[in-house]
Coordinates of C-alpha atoms in Angstrom, one line a residue:
Chain A
K1 CA 0.0 0.0 0.0
A2 CA 1.2 3.5 -0.7
G3 CA 1.8 5.7 2.3
V4 CA 0.4 9.0 3.2
T5 CA 1.4 11.7 0.7
Q6 CA 1.6 15.4 1.1
T7 CA 2.0 18.2 -1.4
P8 CA 3.8 20.4 -1.7
R9 CA 6.8 19.3 0.4
Y10 CA 8.2 22.8 0.7
L11 CA 6.5 26.2 0.5
I12 CA 7.7 29.8 1.0
K13 CA 5.0 32.4 1.5
T14 CA 4.9 36.0 2.5
R15 CA 3.0 37.4 5.5
G16 CA -0.6 38.1 4.7
Q17 CA -0.9 35.5 2.0
Q18 CA -2.9 32.4 2.2
V19 CA -1.8 28.8 1.6
T20 CA -3.4 25.4 0.8
L21 CA -1.8 22.1 1.7
S22 CA -2.9 18.8 0.4
C23 CA -2.9 15.3 1.9
S24 CA -3.8 11.9 0.3
P25 CA -4.4 9.2 2.9
I26 CA -3.6 5.6 2.7
S27 CA -6.1 3.8 0.6
G28 CA -9.1 2.7 2.6
H29 CA -8.5 5.2 5.4
R30 CA -11.3 7.6 6.1
S31 CA -9.8 9.7 8.8
V32 CA -7.3 12.5 8.2
S33 CA -5.7 14.5 11.0
W34 CA -3.5 17.5 10.7
Y35 CA -0.7 18.6 13.1
Q36 CA 1.7 21.5 13.3
Q37 CA 5.2 20.8 14.4
T38 CA 7.5 23.6 15.6
P39 CA 10.7 23.5 17.7
G40 CA 9.1 25.6 20.4
Q41 CA 5.6 24.0 20.7
G42 CA 6.3 20.5 19.5
L43 CA 3.5 18.6 17.8
Q44 CA 0.1 20.2 18.1
F45 CA -3.2 18.8 16.8
L46 CA -5.1 21.1 14.4
F47 CA -8.1 19.1 13.3
E48 CA -9.4 15.7 12.1
Y49 CA -11.8 15.0 9.3
F50 CA -13.8 11.8 9.0
S51 CA -16.2 11.1 6.1
E52 CA -16.0 14.7 5.0
T53 CA -16.9 16.1 8.4
Q54 CA -14.7 17.7 11.0
R55 CA -14.8 15.4 14.0
N56 CA -12.2 16.9 16.3
K57 CA -10.7 20.3 16.5
G58 CA -7.6 21.7 18.3
N59 CA -7.0 25.1 19.7
F60 CA -5.9 27.1 16.7
P61 CA -7.4 30.3 15.4
G62 CA -10.0 30.4 12.7
R63 CA -7.4 31.3 10.1
F64 CA -6.7 27.5 10.0
S65 CA -9.3 25.6 8.2
G66 CA -9.6 22.3 6.4
R67 CA -11.9 20.1 4.4
Q68 CA -12.1 16.5 3.2
F69 CA -13.4 15.3 -0.1
S70 CA -15.4 12.2 -0.9
N71 CA -12.3 10.2 -1.8
S72 CA -10.9 11.0 1.7
R73 CA -8.2 13.4 0.4
S74 CA -7.9 16.4 2.6
E75 CA -6.7 20.0 2.3
M76 CA -5.9 22.5 5.0
N77 CA -5.9 26.2 4.4
V78 CA -4.2 29.0 6.3
S79 CA -5.3 32.5 5.6
T80 CA -3.5 35.8 6.4
L81 CA -0.2 34.1 7.1
E82 CA 1.9 35.2 10.1
L83 CA 5.6 34.6 10.7
G84 CA 4.6 32.3 13.6
D85 CA 2.9 30.0 11.1
S86 CA 6.3 28.8 9.8
A87 CA 6.3 25.1 10.7
L88 CA 6.2 21.5 9.5
Y89 CA 2.6 20.6 8.8
L90 CA 1.9 16.9 9.1
C91 CA -1.0 14.9 7.9
A92 CA -1.9 11.5 9.3
S93 CA -4.5 9.0 8.3
S94 CA -6.2 6.1 10.0
T95 CA -9.3 3.9 9.6
G96 CA -11.1 6.2 12.1
T97 CA -13.6 3.5 12.9
S98 CA -12.7 2.4 16.4
G99 CA -11.4 3.9 19.5
G100 CA -7.8 2.8 19.2
N101 CA -6.7 2.9 15.6
E102 CA -3.2 4.1 15.0
Q103 CA -2.3 7.0 12.8
Y104 CA 0.2 6.9 9.9
F105 CA 2.0 10.0 9.1
G106 CA 3.1 11.6 5.9
P107 CA 6.4 13.4 5.3
G108 CA 5.0 16.8 6.0
T109 CA 4.9 20.2 4.2
R110 CA 7.6 22.6 5.4
L111 CA 6.0 26.1 5.3
T112 CA 8.2 29.1 5.7
V113 CA 6.6 32.5 6.1
T114 CA 8.8 35.6 5.4
Chain B
A1 CA -6.8 20.0 29.7
Q2 CA -5.2 16.7 28.9
S3 CA -1.4 16.7 28.6
V4 CA 1.5 14.4 28.0
S5 CA 4.9 14.9 29.7
Q6 CA 8.2 13.3 28.7
H7 CA 10.8 13.4 31.4
N8 CA 13.9 14.0 29.4
H9 CA 14.5 16.5 26.6
H10 CA 17.9 15.0 25.5
V11 CA 19.4 11.7 26.3
I12 CA 23.0 10.7 25.3
L13 CA 24.0 7.1 25.5
S14 CA 26.8 4.9 24.3
E15 CA 26.0 1.9 22.2
A16 CA 24.9 -1.2 24.1
A17 CA 23.6 0.9 27.0
S18 CA 20.1 0.4 28.2
L19 CA 17.4 2.9 27.5
E20 CA 14.4 4.0 29.4
L21 CA 12.3 7.1 28.4
G22 CA 9.7 8.3 30.7
C23 CA 6.2 9.4 29.7
N24 CA 3.3 10.5 31.9
Y25 CA -0.1 11.6 30.9
S26 CA -2.9 13.4 32.6
Y27 CA -6.4 12.0 31.9
G28 CA -8.6 9.9 34.1
G29 CA -10.5 8.1 31.4
T30 CA -9.8 5.4 28.9
V31 CA -6.7 6.2 26.7
N32 CA -4.8 4.6 23.9
L33 CA -1.0 5.1 24.1
F34 CA 1.6 5.3 21.5
W35 CA 5.3 5.8 21.0
Y36 CA 6.4 7.3 17.7
V37 CA 10.0 7.8 16.4
Q38 CA 11.3 10.4 14.0
Y39 CA 14.7 9.5 12.5
P40 CA 16.7 12.4 11.1
G41 CA 15.1 13.5 7.8
Q42 CA 12.3 11.0 8.0
H43 CA 8.7 11.1 8.9
L44 CA 7.1 10.0 12.1
Q45 CA 6.8 6.2 12.4
L46 CA 4.9 4.2 14.9
L47 CA 7.1 2.2 17.3
L48 CA 4.4 0.6 19.4
K49 CA 1.0 1.0 20.8
Y50 CA -1.2 0.0 23.7
F51 CA -4.9 -0.3 23.4
S52 CA -5.9 -2.8 26.0
G53 CA -4.8 -6.2 27.5
D54 CA -1.2 -7.0 28.5
P55 CA 0.3 -3.8 29.8
L56 CA 3.7 -4.8 28.5
V57 CA 3.8 -4.2 24.7
K58 CA 6.5 -5.0 22.3
G59 CA 7.2 -2.9 19.2
I60 CA 9.6 -2.8 16.3
K61 CA 13.4 -2.8 16.5
G62 CA 13.5 -4.4 20.0
F63 CA 11.6 -1.6 21.8
E64 CA 9.0 -2.3 24.5
A65 CA 6.8 -0.2 26.7
E66 CA 5.0 -0.8 30.0
F67 CA 1.6 0.8 30.8
I68 CA 1.2 1.4 34.5
K69 CA -2.4 2.7 34.9
S70 CA -2.0 3.7 38.6
K71 CA 1.0 5.9 37.7
F72 CA -0.5 7.2 34.4
S73 CA 2.8 6.2 32.8
F74 CA 3.9 4.5 29.6
N75 CA 7.7 4.3 29.6
L76 CA 9.7 3.1 26.6
R77 CA 12.6 0.7 27.1
K78 CA 15.3 -1.0 25.0
P79 CA 17.9 -3.3 26.6
S80 CA 20.7 -2.4 24.3
V81 CA 20.7 0.7 22.0
Q82 CA 22.5 1.0 18.7
W83 CA 23.8 4.0 16.8
S84 CA 20.9 3.7 14.4
D85 CA 18.5 4.4 17.3
T86 CA 19.6 8.0 17.2
A87 CA 16.3 9.9 16.7
E88 CA 13.6 11.9 18.4
Y89 CA 11.0 9.9 20.3
F90 CA 7.5 11.0 21.0
C91 CA 4.9 9.7 23.4
A92 CA 1.3 10.3 22.4
V93 CA -2.1 9.7 23.9
S94 CA -5.5 9.5 22.3
L95 CA -8.7 9.6 24.3
F96 CA -11.0 6.8 23.6
Y97 CA -14.0 9.0 23.0
N98 CA -12.0 10.9 20.3
Q99 CA -12.0 7.7 18.3
G100 CA -8.3 7.9 17.8
G101 CA -8.5 11.0 15.6
K102 CA -6.7 13.3 18.0
L103 CA -3.3 12.6 19.3
I104 CA -1.8 14.6 22.2
F105 CA 2.0 14.5 22.0
G106 CA 4.7 14.9 24.5
Q107 CA 7.5 17.4 23.8
G108 CA 9.7 14.7 22.5
T109 CA 13.0 13.2 23.7
E110 CA 16.1 13.5 21.5
L111 CA 18.2 10.4 21.8
S112 CA 21.8 10.5 20.7
V113 CA 23.7 7.2 20.7
K114 CA 27.5 7.4 20.5
P115 CA 29.2 4.6 18.5

């Protein structure tokens, strides 16, 4: 099975711009979760989508949003970028159908905001 | 709020030394527990997981972890580390009612193994 893929792998944006990141989960997985990884804050949960619905949400401002399509692929969008949004954004997929399924992570998208 | 605490920020060991990385979480309900590893330049990989049953779980590459419910702990162990174990290790918890979709991570422990 192919793993979780994320595009693009690297991105440089300017403050105030918006950005869209894409994630393709493992075939058959219906849950996609997004995380932000920074040296200072570590790995922080952004949100989870399951069957095109947001099922869990972290403590991030409304500038961070996401969606999931019928084929389970997911996108996350960050509007009005700030310098502090520079981070590695990780996507993870799982079956999402029980209380204990593990998540499989993609390689991440490295976002740099200048 | 739920949280996960990893005791050590950076651990330095010589090859063949034994490893124990501490992890504690704060949540009184049913949890699922994970250890992930991030090798330099690579993505997060699952080392092992605990859902229920035997509190001593074995993972890949000779790692094991013990869940002690009374101590809210899930410590990672390896009897003899190798240089290739140099990586960052993350403990994570998911709350059962979240259906596994939300992982709460510890701050990570960077392990450096000297050859």
